[in-house]
Short mmCIF file of C-alpha atoms in Angstrom, two decimals:
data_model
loop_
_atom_site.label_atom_id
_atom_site.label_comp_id
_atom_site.label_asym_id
_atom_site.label_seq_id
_atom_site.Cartn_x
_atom_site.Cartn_y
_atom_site.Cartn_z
CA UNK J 1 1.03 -77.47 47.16
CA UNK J 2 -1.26 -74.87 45.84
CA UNK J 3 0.11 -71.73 44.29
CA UNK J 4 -0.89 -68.39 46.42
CA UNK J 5 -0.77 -66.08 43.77
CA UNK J 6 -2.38 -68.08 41.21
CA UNK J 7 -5.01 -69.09 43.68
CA UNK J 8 -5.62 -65.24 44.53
CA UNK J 9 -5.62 -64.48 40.52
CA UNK J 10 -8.32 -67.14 40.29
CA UNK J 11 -10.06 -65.03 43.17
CA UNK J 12 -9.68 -62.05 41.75
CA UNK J 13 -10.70 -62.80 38.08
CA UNK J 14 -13.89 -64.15 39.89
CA UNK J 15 -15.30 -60.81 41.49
CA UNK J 16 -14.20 -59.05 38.74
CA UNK J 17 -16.16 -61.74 36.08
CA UNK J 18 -18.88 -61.84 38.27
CA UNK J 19 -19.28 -58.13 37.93
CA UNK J 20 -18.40 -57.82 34.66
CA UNK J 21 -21.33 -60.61 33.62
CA UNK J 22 -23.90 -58.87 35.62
CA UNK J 23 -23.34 -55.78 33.49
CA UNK J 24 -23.42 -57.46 30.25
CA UNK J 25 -26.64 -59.45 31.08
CA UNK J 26 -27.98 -56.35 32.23
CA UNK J 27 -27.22 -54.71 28.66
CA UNK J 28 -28.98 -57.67 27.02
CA UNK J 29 -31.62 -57.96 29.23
CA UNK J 30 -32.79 -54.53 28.80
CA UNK J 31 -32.43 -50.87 27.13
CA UNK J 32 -29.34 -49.94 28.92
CA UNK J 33 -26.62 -47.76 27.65
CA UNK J 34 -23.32 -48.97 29.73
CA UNK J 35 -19.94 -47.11 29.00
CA UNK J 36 -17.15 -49.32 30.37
CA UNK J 37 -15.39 -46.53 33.26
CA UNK J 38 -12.08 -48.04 31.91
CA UNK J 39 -12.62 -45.96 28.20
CA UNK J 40 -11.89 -42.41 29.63
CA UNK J 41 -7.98 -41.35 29.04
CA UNK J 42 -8.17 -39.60 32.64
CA UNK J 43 -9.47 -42.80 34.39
CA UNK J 44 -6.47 -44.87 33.56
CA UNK J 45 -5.20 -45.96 36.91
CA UNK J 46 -1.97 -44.80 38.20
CA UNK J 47 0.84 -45.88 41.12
CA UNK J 48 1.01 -42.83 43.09
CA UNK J 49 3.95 -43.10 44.59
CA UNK J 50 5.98 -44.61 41.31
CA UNK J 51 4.11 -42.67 39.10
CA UNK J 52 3.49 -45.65 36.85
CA UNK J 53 0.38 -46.51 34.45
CA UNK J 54 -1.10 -50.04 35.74
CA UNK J 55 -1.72 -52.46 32.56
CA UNK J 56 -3.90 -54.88 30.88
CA UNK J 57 -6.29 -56.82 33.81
CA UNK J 58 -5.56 -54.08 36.69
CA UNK J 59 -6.75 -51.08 34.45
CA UNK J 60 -10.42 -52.43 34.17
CA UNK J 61 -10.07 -53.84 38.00
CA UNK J 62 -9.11 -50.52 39.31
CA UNK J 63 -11.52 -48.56 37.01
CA UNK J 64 -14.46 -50.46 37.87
CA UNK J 65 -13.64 -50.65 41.57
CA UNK J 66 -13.15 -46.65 41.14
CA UNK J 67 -16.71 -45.99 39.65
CA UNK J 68 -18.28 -48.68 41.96
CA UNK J 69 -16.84 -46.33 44.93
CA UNK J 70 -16.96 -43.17 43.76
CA UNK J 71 -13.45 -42.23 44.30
CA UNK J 72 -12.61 -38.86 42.75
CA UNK J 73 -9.18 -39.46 41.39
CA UNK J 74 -7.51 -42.64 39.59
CA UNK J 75 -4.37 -42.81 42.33
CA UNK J 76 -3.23 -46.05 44.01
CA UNK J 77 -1.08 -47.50 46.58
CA UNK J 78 -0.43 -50.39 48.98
CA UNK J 79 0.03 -50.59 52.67
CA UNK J 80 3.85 -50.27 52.48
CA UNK J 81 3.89 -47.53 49.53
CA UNK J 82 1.74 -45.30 52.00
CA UNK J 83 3.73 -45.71 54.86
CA UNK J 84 6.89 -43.98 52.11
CA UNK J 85 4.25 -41.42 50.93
CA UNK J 86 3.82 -40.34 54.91
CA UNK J 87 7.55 -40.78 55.79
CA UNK J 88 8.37 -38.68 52.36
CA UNK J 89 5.71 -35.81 53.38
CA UNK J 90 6.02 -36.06 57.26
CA UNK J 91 2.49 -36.64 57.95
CA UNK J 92 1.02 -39.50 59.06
CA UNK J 93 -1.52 -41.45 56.73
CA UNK J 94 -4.23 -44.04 57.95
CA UNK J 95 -6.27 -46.35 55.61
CA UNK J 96 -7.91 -48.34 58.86
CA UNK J 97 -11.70 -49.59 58.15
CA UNK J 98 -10.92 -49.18 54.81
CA UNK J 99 -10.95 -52.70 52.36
CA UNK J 100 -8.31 -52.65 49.41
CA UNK J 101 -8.76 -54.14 45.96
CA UNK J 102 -6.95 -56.93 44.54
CA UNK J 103 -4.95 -56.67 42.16
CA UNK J 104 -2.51 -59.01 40.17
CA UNK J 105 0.85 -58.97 38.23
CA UNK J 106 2.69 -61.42 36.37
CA UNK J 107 6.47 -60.95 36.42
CA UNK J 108 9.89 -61.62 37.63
CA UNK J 109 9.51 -62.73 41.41
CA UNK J 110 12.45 -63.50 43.37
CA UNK J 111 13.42 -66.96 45.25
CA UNK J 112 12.97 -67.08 49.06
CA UNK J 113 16.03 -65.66 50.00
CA UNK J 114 16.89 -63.73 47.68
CA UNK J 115 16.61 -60.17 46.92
CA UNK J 116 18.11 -57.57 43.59
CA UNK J 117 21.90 -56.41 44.03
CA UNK J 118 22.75 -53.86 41.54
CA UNK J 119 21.42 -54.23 38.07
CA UNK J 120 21.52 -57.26 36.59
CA UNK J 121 22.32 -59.44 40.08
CA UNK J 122 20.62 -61.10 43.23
CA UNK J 123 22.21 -61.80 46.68
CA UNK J 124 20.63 -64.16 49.06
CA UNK J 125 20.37 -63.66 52.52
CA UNK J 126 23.99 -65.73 52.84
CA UNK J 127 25.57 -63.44 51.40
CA UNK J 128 26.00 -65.47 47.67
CA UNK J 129 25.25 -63.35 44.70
CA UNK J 130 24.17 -65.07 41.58
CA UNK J 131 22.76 -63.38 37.97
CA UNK J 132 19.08 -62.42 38.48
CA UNK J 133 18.07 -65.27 36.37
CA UNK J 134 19.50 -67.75 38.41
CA UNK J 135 18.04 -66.16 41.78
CA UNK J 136 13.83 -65.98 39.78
CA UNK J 137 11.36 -67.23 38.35
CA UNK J 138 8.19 -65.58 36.46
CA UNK J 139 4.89 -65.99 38.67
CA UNK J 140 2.01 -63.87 39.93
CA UNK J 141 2.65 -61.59 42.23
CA UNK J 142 -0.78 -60.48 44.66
CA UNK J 143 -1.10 -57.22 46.32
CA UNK J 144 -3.67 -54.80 47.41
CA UNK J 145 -4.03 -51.31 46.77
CA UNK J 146 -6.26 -48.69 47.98
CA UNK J 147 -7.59 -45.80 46.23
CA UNK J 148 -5.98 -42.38 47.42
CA UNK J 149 -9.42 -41.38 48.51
CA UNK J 150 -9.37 -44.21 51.43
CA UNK J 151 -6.87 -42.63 53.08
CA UNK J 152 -7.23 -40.37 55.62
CA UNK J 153 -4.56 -37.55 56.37
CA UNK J 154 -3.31 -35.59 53.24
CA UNK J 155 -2.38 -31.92 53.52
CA UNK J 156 -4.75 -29.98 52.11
CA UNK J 157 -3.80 -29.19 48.24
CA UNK J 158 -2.26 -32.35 47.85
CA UNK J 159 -4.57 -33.36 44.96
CA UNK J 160 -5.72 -31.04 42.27
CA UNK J 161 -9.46 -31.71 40.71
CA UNK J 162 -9.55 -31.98 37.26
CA UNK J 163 -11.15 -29.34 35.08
CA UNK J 164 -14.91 -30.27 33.69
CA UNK J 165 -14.59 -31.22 30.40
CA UNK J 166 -16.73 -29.04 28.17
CA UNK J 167 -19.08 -30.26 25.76
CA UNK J 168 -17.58 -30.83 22.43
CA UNK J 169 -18.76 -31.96 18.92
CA UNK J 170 -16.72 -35.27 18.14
CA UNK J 171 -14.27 -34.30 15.28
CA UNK J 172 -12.11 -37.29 14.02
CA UNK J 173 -9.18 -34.58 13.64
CA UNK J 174 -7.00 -36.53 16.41
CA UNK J 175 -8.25 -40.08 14.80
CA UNK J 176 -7.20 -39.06 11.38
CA UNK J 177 -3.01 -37.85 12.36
CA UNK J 178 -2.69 -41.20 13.75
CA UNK J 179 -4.46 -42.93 11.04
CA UNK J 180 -2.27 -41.00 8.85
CA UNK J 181 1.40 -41.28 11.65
CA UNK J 182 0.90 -45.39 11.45
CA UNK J 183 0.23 -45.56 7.85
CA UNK J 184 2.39 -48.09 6.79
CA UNK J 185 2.02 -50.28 9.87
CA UNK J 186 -1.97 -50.69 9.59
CA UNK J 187 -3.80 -52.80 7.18
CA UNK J 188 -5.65 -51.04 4.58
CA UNK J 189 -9.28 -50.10 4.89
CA UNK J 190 -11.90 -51.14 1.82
CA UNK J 191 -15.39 -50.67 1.86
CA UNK J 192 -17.44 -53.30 2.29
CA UNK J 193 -21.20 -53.74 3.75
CA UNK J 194 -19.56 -55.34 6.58
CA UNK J 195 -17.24 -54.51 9.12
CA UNK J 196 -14.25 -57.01 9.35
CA UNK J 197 -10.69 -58.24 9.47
CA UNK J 198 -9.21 -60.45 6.79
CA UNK J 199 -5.80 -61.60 8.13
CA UNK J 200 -5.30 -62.72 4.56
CA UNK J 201 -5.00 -60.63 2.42
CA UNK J 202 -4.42 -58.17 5.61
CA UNK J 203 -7.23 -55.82 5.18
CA UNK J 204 -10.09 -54.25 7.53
CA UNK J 205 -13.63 -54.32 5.38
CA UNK J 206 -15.61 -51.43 6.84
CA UNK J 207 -19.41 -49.89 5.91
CA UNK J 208 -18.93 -46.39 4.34
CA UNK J 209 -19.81 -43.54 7.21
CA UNK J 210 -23.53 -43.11 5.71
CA UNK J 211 -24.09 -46.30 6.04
CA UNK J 212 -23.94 -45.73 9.56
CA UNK J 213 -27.54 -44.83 10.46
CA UNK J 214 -27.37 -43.62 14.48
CA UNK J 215 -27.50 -40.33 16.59
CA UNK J 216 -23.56 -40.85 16.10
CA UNK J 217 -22.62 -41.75 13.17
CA UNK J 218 -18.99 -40.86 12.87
CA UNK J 219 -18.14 -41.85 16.65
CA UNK J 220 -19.69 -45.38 16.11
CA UNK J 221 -17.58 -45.58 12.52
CA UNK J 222 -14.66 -44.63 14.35
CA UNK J 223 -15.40 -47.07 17.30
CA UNK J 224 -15.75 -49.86 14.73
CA UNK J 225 -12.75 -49.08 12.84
CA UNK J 226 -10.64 -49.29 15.80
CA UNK J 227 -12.25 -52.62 17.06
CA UNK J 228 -11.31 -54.03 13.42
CA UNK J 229 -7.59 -52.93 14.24
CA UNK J 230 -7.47 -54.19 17.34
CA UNK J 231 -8.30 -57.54 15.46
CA UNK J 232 -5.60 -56.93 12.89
CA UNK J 233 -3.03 -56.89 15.33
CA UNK J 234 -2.81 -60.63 15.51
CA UNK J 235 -1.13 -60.38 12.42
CA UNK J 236 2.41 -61.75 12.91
CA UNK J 237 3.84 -58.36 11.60
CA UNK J 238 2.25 -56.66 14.66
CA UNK J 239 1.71 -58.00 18.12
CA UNK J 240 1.16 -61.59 16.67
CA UNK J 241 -1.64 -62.73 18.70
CA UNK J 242 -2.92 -66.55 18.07
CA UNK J 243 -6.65 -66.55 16.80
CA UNK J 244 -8.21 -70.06 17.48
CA UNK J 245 -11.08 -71.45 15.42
CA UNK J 246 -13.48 -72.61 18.15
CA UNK J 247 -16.74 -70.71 19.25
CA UNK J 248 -15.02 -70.04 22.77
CA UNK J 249 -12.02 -68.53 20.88
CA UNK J 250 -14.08 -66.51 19.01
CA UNK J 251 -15.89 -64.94 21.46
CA UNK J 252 -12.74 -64.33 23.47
CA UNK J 253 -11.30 -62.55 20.67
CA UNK J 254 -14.29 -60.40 20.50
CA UNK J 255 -13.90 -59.35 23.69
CA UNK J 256 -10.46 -58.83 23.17
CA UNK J 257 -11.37 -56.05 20.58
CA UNK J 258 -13.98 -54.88 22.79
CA UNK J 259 -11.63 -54.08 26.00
CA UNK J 260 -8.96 -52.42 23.19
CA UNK J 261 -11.45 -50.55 21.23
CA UNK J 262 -12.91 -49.06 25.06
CA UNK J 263 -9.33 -48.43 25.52
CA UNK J 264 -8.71 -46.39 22.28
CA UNK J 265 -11.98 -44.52 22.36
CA UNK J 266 -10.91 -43.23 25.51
CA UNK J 267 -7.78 -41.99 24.54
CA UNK J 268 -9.44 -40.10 21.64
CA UNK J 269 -11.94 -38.88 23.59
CA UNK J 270 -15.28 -39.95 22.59
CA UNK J 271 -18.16 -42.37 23.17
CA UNK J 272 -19.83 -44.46 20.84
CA UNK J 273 -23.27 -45.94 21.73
CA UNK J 274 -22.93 -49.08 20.08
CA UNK J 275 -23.13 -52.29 22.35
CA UNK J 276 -22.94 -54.69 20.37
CA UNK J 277 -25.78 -57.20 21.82
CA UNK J 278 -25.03 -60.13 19.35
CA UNK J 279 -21.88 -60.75 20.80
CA UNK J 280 -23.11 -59.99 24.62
CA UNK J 281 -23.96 -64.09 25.64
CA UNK J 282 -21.15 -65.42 24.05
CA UNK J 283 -19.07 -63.32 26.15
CA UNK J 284 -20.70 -64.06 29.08
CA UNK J 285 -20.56 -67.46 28.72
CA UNK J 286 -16.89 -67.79 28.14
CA UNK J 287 -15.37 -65.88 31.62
CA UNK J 288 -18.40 -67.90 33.43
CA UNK J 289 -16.89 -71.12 32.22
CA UNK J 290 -13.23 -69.47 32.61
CA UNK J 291 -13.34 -66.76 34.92
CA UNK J 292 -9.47 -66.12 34.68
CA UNK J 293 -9.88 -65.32 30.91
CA UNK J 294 -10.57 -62.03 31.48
CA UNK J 295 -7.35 -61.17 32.69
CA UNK J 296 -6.01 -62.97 29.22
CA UNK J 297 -8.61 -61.29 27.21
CA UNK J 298 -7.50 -57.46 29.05
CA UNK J 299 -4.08 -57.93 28.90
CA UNK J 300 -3.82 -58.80 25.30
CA UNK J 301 -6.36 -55.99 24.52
CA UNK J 302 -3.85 -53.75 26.53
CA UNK J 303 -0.94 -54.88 24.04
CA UNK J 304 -2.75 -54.67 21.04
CA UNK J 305 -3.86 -50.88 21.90
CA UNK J 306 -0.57 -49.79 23.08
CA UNK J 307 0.78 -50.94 20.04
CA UNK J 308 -1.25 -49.19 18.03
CA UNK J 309 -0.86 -45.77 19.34
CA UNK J 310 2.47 -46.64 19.29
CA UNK J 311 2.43 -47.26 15.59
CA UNK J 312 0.86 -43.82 14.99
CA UNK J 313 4.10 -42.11 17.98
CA UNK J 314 1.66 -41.46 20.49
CA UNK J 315 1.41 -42.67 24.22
CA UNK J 316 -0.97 -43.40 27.03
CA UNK J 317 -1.28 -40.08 28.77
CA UNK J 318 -0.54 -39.97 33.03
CA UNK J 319 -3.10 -38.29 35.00
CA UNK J 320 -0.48 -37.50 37.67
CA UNK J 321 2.09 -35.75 34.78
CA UNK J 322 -1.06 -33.78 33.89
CA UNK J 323 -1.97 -33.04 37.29
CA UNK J 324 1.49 -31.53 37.65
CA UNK J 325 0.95 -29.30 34.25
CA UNK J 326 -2.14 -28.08 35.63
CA UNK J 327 -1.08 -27.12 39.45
CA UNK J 328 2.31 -25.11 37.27
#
């Protein structure tokens, strides 16, 4: 019998590859400067109604589908969580003629039947009650969410704008504190004429900044540098990620450091112009021939770049616990 969720991960790893490969050929095919809309710290998606960060996969799904749209603010919820959000604010909410996005997760489901009881148990509709473990079983789990600006209904005030970022010179001030906070934890960097990681002897190579010859030199070093760590965190010592030898494992890998070094340049603030063209068809041709790769490739990116801000004691930041700062 075919698998729902898997089938609908299949489905939605398609429109997102398909999307994804159009904008990559469209890079290589041409002059274009494309910023992925998942590298900006306040475009990291958010639940709404739990309040929690979405991960790996669903942050470049949402993020994309948010850009595509237009939708002013990174806030999601199903069907059901809106119906709580009205109940909770006593106004009705409507999302009809509107289309919600797919979205996946891979997790503890429960057995028909059964449903939590307490903290660590399950009770089935019997009335038995078993250990959790014994009542699930990790699958996908589909859904659809929709973007709080398909919804119709909110009380005015209910979502504050952000404030325009102003126009900054890049300073590597915030890059430096965590380089220095996770000393320790990341491999050593040695100049070199080549940017690289060596998983033996556990060492990023990297060009010297002037070597750097662009209209952004020290964003595109930076960029770089954090790609390289996001390689080095298949060391075992660190997230452990297996690195296979093949052409297809290569390129996946890239494009693992690619989704984590978007992700980390975002949180710091700053864009880098490099695209990295040599790379662009290998990529492509990887989630064409495996479409659900991508959500492999995003959520180990995701792991690897949470772990390294964790490594330096910082966090991803919530839009919705800065929206709250900002309305105080």
């Amino acid at each position: 019998m075919p698998n729902y969720g898997e089938n609908k991960l299949h489905e939605a790893c398609n429109e997102i590859a398909e999307e994804f490969i159009a904008q990559l050929e469209a890079i290589q095919n041409s002059d274009t400067k494309w910023t992925a809309p998942w590298s900006t710290s306040d475009q990291r998606p958010v639940n709404y109604l739990t309040t929690t960060p979405y991960r790996g996969f669903n942050v470049i799904r949402l993020a994309m589908t948010q850009v595509r749209h237009g939708y002013r603010y990174p806030y999601w919820l199903t069907f059901k969580q809106m119906m709580a959000v009205a109940s909770k604010i006593g106004t009705p909410l409507s999302n009809k003629g509107t289309k919600g996005t797919l979205t996946v997760h891979y997790g503890r489901q429960f057995k028909k039947g059964w449903r939590k009881h307490g903290t660590s148990m399950a009770i089935h509709s019997n009335g038995s009650v078993v250990p959790i473990d014994k009542a699930t079983y990790f699958g996908v789990n589909v859904f659809h969410l929709y973007n709080v600006d398909q919804i119709e209904g909110w009380p005015e005030g209910t979502f504050v704008d952000p404030e325009p970022k102003p126009e900054v010179p890049f300073t590597n001030e915030r890059c430096l504190a965590w380089q220095e906070a996770a000393r320790g934890k990341l491999p050593p960097i040695l100049d070199s004429s080549q940017a690289a990681y060596a998983m033996e002897p556990d060492v990023v190579y990297m060009p010297k900044l002037n070597e750097f010859i662009t209209d952004q030199p020290e964003e595109n070093w930076w960029a770089t540098a954090l790609h390289e760590y996001v390689h080095s965190t298949c060391h075992e010592d660190r997230v452990g990620r297996p690195k296979g030898l093949s052409t297809k494992d290569y390129a996946l890998e890239e494009l693992v450091a690619e989704f984590g070094a978007s992700f980390l340049t975002g949180f710091f603030d700053f864009k880098s112009d490099l695209q990295h063209r040599e790379y662009i068809a290998a990529y492509a041709k990887a989630i064409r021939n495996d479409p659900k790769q991508m959500w492999h490739c995003a959520k180990a990116a995701d792991q690897a770049a949470t772990w390294l801000l964790e490594a330096g004691g910082l966090t991803w930041p919530n839009p919705l616990k800065q929206e709250e700062k900002q309305a105080a």
